[in-house]
Each structure stands twice: as C-alpha cells, then as structure tokens.
Tab-separated table of C-alpha atoms in Angstrom:
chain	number	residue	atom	x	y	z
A	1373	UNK	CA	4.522	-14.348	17.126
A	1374	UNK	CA	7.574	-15.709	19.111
A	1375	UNK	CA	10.528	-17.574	17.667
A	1376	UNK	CA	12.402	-18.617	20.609
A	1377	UNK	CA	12.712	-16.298	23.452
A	1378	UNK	CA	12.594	-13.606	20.760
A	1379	UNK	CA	9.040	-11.625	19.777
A	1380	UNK	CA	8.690	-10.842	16.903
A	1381	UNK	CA	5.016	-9.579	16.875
A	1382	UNK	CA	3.400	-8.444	19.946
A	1383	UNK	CA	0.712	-6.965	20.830
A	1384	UNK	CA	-0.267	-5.833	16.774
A	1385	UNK	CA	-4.301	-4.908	16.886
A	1386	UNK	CA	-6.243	-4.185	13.638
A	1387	UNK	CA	-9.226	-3.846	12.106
A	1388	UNK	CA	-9.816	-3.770	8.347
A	1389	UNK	CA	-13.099	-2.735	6.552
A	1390	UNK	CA	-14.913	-4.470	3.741
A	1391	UNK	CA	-13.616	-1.705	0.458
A	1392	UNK	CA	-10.505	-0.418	2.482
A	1393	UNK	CA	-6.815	-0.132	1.426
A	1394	UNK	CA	-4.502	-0.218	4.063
A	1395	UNK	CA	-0.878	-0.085	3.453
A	1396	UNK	CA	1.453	-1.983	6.051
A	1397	UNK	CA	4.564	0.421	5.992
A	1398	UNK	CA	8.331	-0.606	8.272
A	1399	UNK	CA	11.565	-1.112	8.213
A	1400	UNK	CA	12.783	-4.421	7.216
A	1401	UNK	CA	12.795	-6.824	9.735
A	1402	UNK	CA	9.719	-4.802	11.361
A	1403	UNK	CA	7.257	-8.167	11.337
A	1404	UNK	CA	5.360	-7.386	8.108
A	1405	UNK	CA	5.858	-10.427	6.520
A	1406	UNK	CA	5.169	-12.444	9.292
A	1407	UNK	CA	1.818	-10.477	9.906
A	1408	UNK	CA	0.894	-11.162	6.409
A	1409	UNK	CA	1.520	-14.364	6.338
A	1410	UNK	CA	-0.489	-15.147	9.425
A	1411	UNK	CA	-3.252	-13.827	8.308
A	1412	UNK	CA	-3.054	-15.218	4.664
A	1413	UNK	CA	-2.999	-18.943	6.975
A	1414	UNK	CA	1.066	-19.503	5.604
A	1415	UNK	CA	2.205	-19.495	9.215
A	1416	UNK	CA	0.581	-20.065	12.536
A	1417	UNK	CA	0.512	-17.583	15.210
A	1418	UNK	CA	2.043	-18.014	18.672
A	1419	UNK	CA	-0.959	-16.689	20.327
A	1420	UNK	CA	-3.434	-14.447	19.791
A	1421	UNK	CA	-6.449	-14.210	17.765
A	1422	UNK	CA	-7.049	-13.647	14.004
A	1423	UNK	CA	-10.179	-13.853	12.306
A	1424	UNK	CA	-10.132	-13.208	8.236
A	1425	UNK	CA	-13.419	-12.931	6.537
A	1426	UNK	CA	-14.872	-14.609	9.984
A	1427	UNK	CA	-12.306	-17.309	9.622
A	1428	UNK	CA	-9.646	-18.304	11.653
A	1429	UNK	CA	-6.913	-18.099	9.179
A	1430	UNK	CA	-4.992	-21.092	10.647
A	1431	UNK	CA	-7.653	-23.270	9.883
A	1432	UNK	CA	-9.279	-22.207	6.605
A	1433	UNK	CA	-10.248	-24.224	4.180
A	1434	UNK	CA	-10.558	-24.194	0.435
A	1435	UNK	CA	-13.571	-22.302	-0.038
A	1436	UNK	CA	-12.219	-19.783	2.279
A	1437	UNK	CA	-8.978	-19.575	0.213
A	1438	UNK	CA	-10.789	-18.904	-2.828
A	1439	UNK	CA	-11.675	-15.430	-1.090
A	1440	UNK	CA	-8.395	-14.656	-1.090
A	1441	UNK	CA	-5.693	-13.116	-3.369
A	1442	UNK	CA	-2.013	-12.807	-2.907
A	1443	UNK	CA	0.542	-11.280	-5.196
A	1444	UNK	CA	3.758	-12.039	-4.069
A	1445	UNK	CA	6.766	-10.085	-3.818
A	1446	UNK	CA	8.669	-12.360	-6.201
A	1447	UNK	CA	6.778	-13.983	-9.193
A	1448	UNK	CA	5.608	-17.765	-10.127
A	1449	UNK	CA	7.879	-19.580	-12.600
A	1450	UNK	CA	5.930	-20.564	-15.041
A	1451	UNK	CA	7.962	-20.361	-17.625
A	1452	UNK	CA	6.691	-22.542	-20.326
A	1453	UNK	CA	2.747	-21.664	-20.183
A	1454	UNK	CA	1.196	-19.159	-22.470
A	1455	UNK	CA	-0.363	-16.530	-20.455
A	1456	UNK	CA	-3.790	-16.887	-22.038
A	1457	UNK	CA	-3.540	-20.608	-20.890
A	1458	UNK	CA	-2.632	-20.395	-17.540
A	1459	UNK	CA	-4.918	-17.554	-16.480
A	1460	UNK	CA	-7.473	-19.496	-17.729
A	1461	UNK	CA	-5.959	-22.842	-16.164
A	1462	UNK	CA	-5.677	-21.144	-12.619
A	1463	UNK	CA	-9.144	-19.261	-13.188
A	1464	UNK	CA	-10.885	-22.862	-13.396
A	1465	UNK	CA	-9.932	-23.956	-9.796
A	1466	UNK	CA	-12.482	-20.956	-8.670
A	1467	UNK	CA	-15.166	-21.693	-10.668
A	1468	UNK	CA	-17.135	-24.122	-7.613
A	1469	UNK	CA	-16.713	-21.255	-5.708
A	1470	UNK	CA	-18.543	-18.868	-7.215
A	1471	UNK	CA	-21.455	-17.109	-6.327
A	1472	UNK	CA	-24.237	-14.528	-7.179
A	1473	UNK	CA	-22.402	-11.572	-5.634
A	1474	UNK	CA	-19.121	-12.598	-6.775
A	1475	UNK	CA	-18.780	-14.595	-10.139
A	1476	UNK	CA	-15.647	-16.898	-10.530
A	1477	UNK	CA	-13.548	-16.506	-12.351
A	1478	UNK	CA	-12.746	-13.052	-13.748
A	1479	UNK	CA	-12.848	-13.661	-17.975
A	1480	UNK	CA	-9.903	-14.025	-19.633
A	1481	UNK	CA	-10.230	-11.532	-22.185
A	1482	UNK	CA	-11.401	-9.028	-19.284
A	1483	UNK	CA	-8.563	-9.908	-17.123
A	1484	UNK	CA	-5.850	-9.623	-19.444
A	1485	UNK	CA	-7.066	-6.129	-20.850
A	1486	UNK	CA	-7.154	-5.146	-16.639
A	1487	UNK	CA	-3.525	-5.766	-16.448
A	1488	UNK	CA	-2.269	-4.974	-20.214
A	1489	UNK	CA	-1.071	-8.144	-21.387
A	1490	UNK	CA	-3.961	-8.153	-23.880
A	1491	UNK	CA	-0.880	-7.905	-26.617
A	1492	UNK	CA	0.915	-10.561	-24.937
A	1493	UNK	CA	-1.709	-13.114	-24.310
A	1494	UNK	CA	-0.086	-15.692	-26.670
A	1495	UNK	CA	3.476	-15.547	-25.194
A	1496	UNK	CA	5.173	-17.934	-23.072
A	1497	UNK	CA	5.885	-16.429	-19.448
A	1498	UNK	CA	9.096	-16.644	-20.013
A	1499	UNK	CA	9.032	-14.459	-23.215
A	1500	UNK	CA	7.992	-11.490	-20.695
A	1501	UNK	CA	9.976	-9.016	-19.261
A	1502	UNK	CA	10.151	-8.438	-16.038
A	1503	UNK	CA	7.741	-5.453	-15.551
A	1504	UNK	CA	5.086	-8.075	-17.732
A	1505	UNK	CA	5.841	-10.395	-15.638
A	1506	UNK	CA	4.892	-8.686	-12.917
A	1507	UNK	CA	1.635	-7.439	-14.392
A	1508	UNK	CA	1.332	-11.542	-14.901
A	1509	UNK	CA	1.745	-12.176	-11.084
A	1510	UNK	CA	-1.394	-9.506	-10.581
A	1511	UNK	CA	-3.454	-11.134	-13.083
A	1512	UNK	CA	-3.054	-14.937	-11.267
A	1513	UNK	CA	-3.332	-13.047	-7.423
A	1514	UNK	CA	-7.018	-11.560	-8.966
A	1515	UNK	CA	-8.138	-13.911	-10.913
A	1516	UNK	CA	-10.357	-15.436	-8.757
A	1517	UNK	CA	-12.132	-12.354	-7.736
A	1518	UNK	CA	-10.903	-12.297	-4.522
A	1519	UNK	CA	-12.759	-10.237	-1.587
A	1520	UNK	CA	-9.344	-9.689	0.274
A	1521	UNK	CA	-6.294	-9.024	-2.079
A	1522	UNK	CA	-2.935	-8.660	-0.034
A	1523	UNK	CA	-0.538	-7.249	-2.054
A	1524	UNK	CA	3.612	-7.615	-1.215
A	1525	UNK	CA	5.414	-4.649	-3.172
A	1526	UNK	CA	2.734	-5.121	-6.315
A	1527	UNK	CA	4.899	-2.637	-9.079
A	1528	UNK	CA	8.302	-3.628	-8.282
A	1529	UNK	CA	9.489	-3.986	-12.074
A	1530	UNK	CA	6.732	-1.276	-13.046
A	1531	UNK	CA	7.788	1.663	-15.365
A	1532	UNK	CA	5.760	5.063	-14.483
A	1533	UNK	CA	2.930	4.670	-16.889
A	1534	UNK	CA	2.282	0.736	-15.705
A	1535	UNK	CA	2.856	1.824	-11.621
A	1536	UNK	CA	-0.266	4.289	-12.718
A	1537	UNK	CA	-2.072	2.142	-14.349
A	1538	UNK	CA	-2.102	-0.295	-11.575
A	1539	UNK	CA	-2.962	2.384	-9.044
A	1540	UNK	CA	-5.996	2.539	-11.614
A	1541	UNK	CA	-6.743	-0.640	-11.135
A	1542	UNK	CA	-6.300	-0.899	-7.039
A	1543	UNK	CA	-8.873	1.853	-7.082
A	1544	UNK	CA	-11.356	0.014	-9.027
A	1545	UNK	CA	-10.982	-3.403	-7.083
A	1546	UNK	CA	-11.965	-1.372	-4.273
A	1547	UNK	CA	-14.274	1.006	-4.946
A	1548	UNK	CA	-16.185	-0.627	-7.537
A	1549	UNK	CA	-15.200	-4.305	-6.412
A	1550	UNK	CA	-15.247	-3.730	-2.555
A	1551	UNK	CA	-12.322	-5.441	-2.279
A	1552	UNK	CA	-10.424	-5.053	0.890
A	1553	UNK	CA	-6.879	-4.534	0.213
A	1554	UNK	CA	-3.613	-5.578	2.397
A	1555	UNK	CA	-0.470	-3.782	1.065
A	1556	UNK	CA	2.891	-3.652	1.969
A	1557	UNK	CA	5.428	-1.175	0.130
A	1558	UNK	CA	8.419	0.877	0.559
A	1559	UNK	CA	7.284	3.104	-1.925
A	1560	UNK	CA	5.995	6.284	0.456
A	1561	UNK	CA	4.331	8.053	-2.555
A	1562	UNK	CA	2.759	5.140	-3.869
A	1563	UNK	CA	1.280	4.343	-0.014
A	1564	UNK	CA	0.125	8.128	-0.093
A	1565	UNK	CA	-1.673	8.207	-3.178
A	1566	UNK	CA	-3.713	3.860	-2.755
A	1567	UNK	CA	-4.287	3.567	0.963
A	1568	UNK	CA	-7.513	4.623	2.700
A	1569	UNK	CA	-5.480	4.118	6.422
A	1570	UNK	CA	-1.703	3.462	6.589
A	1571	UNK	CA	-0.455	1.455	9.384
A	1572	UNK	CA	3.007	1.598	10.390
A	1573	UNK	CA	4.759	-1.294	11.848
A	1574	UNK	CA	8.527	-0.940	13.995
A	1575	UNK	CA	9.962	-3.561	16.767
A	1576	UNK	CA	6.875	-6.082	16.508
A	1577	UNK	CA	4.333	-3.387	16.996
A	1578	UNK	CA	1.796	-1.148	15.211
A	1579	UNK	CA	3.171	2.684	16.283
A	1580	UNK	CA	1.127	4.168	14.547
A	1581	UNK	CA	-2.418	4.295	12.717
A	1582	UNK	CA	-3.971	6.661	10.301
A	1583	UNK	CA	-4.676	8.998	6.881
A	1584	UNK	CA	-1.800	10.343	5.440
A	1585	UNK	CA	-2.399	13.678	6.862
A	1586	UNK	CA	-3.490	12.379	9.742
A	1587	UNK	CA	0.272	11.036	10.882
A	1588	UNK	CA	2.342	13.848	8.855
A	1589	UNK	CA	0.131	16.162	11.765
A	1590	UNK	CA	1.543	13.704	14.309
A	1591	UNK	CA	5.073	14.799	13.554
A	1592	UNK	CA	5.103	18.798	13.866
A	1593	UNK	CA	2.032	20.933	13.506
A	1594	UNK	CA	4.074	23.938	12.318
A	1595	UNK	CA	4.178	24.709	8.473
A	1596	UNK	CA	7.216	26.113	6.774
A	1597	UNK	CA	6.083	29.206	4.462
A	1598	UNK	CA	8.966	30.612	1.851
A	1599	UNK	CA	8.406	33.559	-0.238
A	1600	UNK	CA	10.178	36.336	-2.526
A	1601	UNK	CA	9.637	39.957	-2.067
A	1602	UNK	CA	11.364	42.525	-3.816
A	1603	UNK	CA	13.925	40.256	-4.719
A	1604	UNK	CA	14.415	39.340	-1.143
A	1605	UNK	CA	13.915	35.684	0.326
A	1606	UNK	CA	11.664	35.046	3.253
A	1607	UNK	CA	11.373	31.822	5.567
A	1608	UNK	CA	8.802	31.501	8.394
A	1609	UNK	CA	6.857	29.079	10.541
A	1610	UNK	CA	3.552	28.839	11.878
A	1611	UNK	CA	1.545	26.954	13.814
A	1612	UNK	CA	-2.136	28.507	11.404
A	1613	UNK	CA	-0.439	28.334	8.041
A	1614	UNK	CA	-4.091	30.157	6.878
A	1615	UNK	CA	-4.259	33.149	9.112
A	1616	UNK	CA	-0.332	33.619	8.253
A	1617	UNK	CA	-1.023	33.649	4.649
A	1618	UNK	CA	-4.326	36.178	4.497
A	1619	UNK	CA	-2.120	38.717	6.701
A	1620	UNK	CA	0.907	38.060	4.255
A	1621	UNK	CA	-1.420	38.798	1.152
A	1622	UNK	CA	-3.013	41.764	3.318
A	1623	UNK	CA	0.090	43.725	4.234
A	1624	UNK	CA	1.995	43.018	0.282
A	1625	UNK	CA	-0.798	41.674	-2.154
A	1626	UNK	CA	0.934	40.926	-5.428
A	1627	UNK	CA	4.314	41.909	-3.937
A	1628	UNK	CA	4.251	38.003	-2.612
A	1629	UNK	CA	5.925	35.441	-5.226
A	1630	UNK	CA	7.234	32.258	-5.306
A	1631	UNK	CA	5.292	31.031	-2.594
A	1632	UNK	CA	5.852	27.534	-1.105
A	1633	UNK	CA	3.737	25.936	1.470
A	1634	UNK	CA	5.327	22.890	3.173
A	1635	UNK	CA	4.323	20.704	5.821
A	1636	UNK	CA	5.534	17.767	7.292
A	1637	UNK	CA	4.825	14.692	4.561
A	1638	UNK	CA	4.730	11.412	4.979
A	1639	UNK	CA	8.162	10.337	4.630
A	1640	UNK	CA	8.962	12.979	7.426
A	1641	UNK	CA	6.132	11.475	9.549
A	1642	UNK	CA	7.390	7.615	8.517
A	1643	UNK	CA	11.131	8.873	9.320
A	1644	UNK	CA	10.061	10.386	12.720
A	1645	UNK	CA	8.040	7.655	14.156
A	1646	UNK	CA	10.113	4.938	13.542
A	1647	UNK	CA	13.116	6.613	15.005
A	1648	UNK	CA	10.930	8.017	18.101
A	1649	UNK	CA	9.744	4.181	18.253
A	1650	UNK	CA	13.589	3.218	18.080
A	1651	UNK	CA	15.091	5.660	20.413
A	1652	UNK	CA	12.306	5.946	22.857
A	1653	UNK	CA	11.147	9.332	22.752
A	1654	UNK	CA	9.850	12.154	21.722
A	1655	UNK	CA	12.995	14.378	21.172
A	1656	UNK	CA	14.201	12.215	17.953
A	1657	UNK	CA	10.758	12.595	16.312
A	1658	UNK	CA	11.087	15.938	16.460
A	1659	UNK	CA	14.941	16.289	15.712
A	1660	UNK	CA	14.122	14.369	12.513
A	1661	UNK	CA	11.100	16.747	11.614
A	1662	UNK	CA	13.939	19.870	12.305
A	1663	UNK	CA	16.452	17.935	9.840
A	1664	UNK	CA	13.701	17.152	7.194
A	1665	UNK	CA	12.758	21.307	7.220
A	1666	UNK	CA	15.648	22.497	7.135
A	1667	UNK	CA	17.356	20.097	4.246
C-alpha cells in the first residue's frame, strides 16, 4: 500500500488457516489497520494480491460479505434500538445467505446469552455502559455466523471477568465454530493466551511470525534461574535451563527454595524485535533482552 511516495505496506506475506487465531501485534502507525482493512475490502490495495475466502477482497460482493465479521475498535451508535431488536434486525440481512454448514443467523436468545446481555436484552443501547456496549459491538460483528471474524481491540471497556469470558468465547468460535480469526491488540497477555500464530508487524512489514514461545526463543535462548539457599540469594543463566536444574536439585535437594524460572516472554520478544527492526540490528534486540532480565 503506497500513499504518495510513502509505503506504507510492503512486501507483508500471509497465510491464514480455516480454525486459526492470529493476532496482528505493532506499534501504532505499523500498517495494521491498513492491512485489515484491505483485506476486509474497506480500502484497495496499491498492488499486490489478496485473496479472502477465495475472493478478491476488492471486489466482493454481498454474499461474500456475509462471511465476514468485523468488530470495530470503536462501537455503532445505535442509541435508540433495544438490543433484542436490533440483533435481531441486523441478524435478518443474513438469513439468504445461509446454508447447511453454516445457518444464518445466530438466534437471538443464543446470541445474547454468548455475550451476556441476556439481562439487558430489553434496554436501549444507549442505556449500556460502556463495557455492555462493547459486548453489544461483538454480538452485531457475529451475528451472522461469520467464517472469518477480524477483531480490532475486541475487550477494550472489558472488566477482568468479561475480558475472560470473551476469551471463552474466541475459543469456541474457533474450535468448535472453525472460525478463522484476525485480531489486532495491544494487550500482550491477552495475544498470548487467544492466538494460535502471532504476527508482528513494524515499518510496513511482517518481522516476525510465530507461537508465543516460538518468538520469546527468538530473543535470547538463555534462562534466568534465582534461588535461596541458606538464606543466601543465587542468580544464574543457562543456555539448558533442565540439565541446570537436576544438577542444582542433585548437589542441595531440599536446601533449594524460592525458585524462579524466567525466560524471555513475549513482551521481551515484542520489545526486542521491533527495536532490532527499528535500529537495524541485532545488538538492540539483545540490549533490550539484557534490560528486560535484569529489571
């Protein structure tokens, strides 16, 4: 994508699998918007080619859209609709496209329980707060059923026991739904714990590509092992975290408390690879990883 002389996107390859979560991760002004939007059909590409659900997303028509779901960052005002009413207003424009894998719309009653507004089903939207109306902006992105959900910071507005109950129900779309999942968040942890691959996007391009685990062993392979003995502190680092640890327990047993295993996470990976992308080189990926361990 080029505005201008100026890329904004370039060169950004990806695959994503029928089931899978991936989580788009960057700094602002990294291009995730734009790549979401492109591939949602919102804005046309410079160059390049996109195919969503075999479809050129440029060029999609309606039964194509009503594969997709979008919960956007900032929700719908539709302030003087009861939510009962307008789920089941939006849920009718998906009924033609229903079919005998995937029934359109999701029920009501079903849907509403999903996102816990079953207690609020008779309020006007703008009678919710702002965490329900957020649960509100899921309910109209899903209600169709959609095979591909993208999903633009989902539990902004969540308290703790709604952000896990929607993690609950990202979980379910995919695994029992096979719904492919697009998400974008700056929440690390919440990244960590939904996505099946985590993508992670700096300066127009995709850095880096993989598990959690996989990128936190990108940034340092060392672990940092603490312990007490005696009443005496103990810090060291090594490269087979296991080995370390049976010779530990072999040479003092039960003399060994307060043991802490850490390795790189990734926030420390996410940290290090954009500023290695930013600065060129290795050295600040690994300055970064020295700053993380040691704070």
């Amino acid at each position: 994508m080029r505005y201008g002389t100026v890329d904004v996107l370039h060169g950004v390859d990806l695959t994503a699998r029928r089931g899978e979560v991936i989580a788009l991760l960057g700094p602002n002004g990294a291009g995730k918007t734009t790549t979401i939007e492109i591939l949602e059909g919102f804005r046309m590409r410079s160059a390049g080619d996109v195919r969503v659900l075999g479809v050129d997303p440029g060029r999609g028509d309606e039964r194509w859209r009503a594969r997709l779901g979008v919960v956007l960052q900032s929700w719908r005002d539709h302030g003087k609709w009861r939510v009962r009413e307008l789920l089941a207003h939006l849920g009718a424009f998906y009924a033609p496209y229903s079919t005998d894998r995937i029934p359109r719309p999701w029920p009501v009653d079903e849907l509403l329980d999903t996102v816990g507004l079953t207690a609020h089903a008779g309020k006007r939207v703008n009678q919710l707060s702002g965490g329900q109306r957020r649960r509100l902006d899921v309910a109209v992105g899903i209600v169709g059923r959609p095979e591909l959900l993208f999903l633009d910071e989902p539990t902004v507005g969540f308290d703790p026991a709604a952000r896990r109950e929607f993690h609950e129900l990202v979980h379910r779309l995919a695994d029992l739904d096979d719904t492919t999942i697009l998400l974008t968040t700056h929440d690390l942890d919440e990244a960590e714990k939904l996505a099946d691959r985590i993508l992670i996007l700096a300066g127009g391009r995709i850095i880096a590509e993989g598990t959690p685990d996989d990128l936190s062993r990108r940034v340092a392979g060392n672990a940092e092992i603490r312990w007490t003995r005696d009443g005496e502190r103990f810090v060291h680092s090594a490269a087979d975290a296991t080995a370390f640890l049976r010779e530990l327990f072999r040479q003092y047993g039960d003399g060994v408390q307060e043991l802490e295993v850490r390795r790189a996470s990734l926030e420390d990976a996410y940290i290090a690879l954009v500023h290695e992308q930013e600065s060129g080189g290795r050295a600040g990926a690994a300055a970064v990883w020295k700053q993380g361990s040691e704070a």
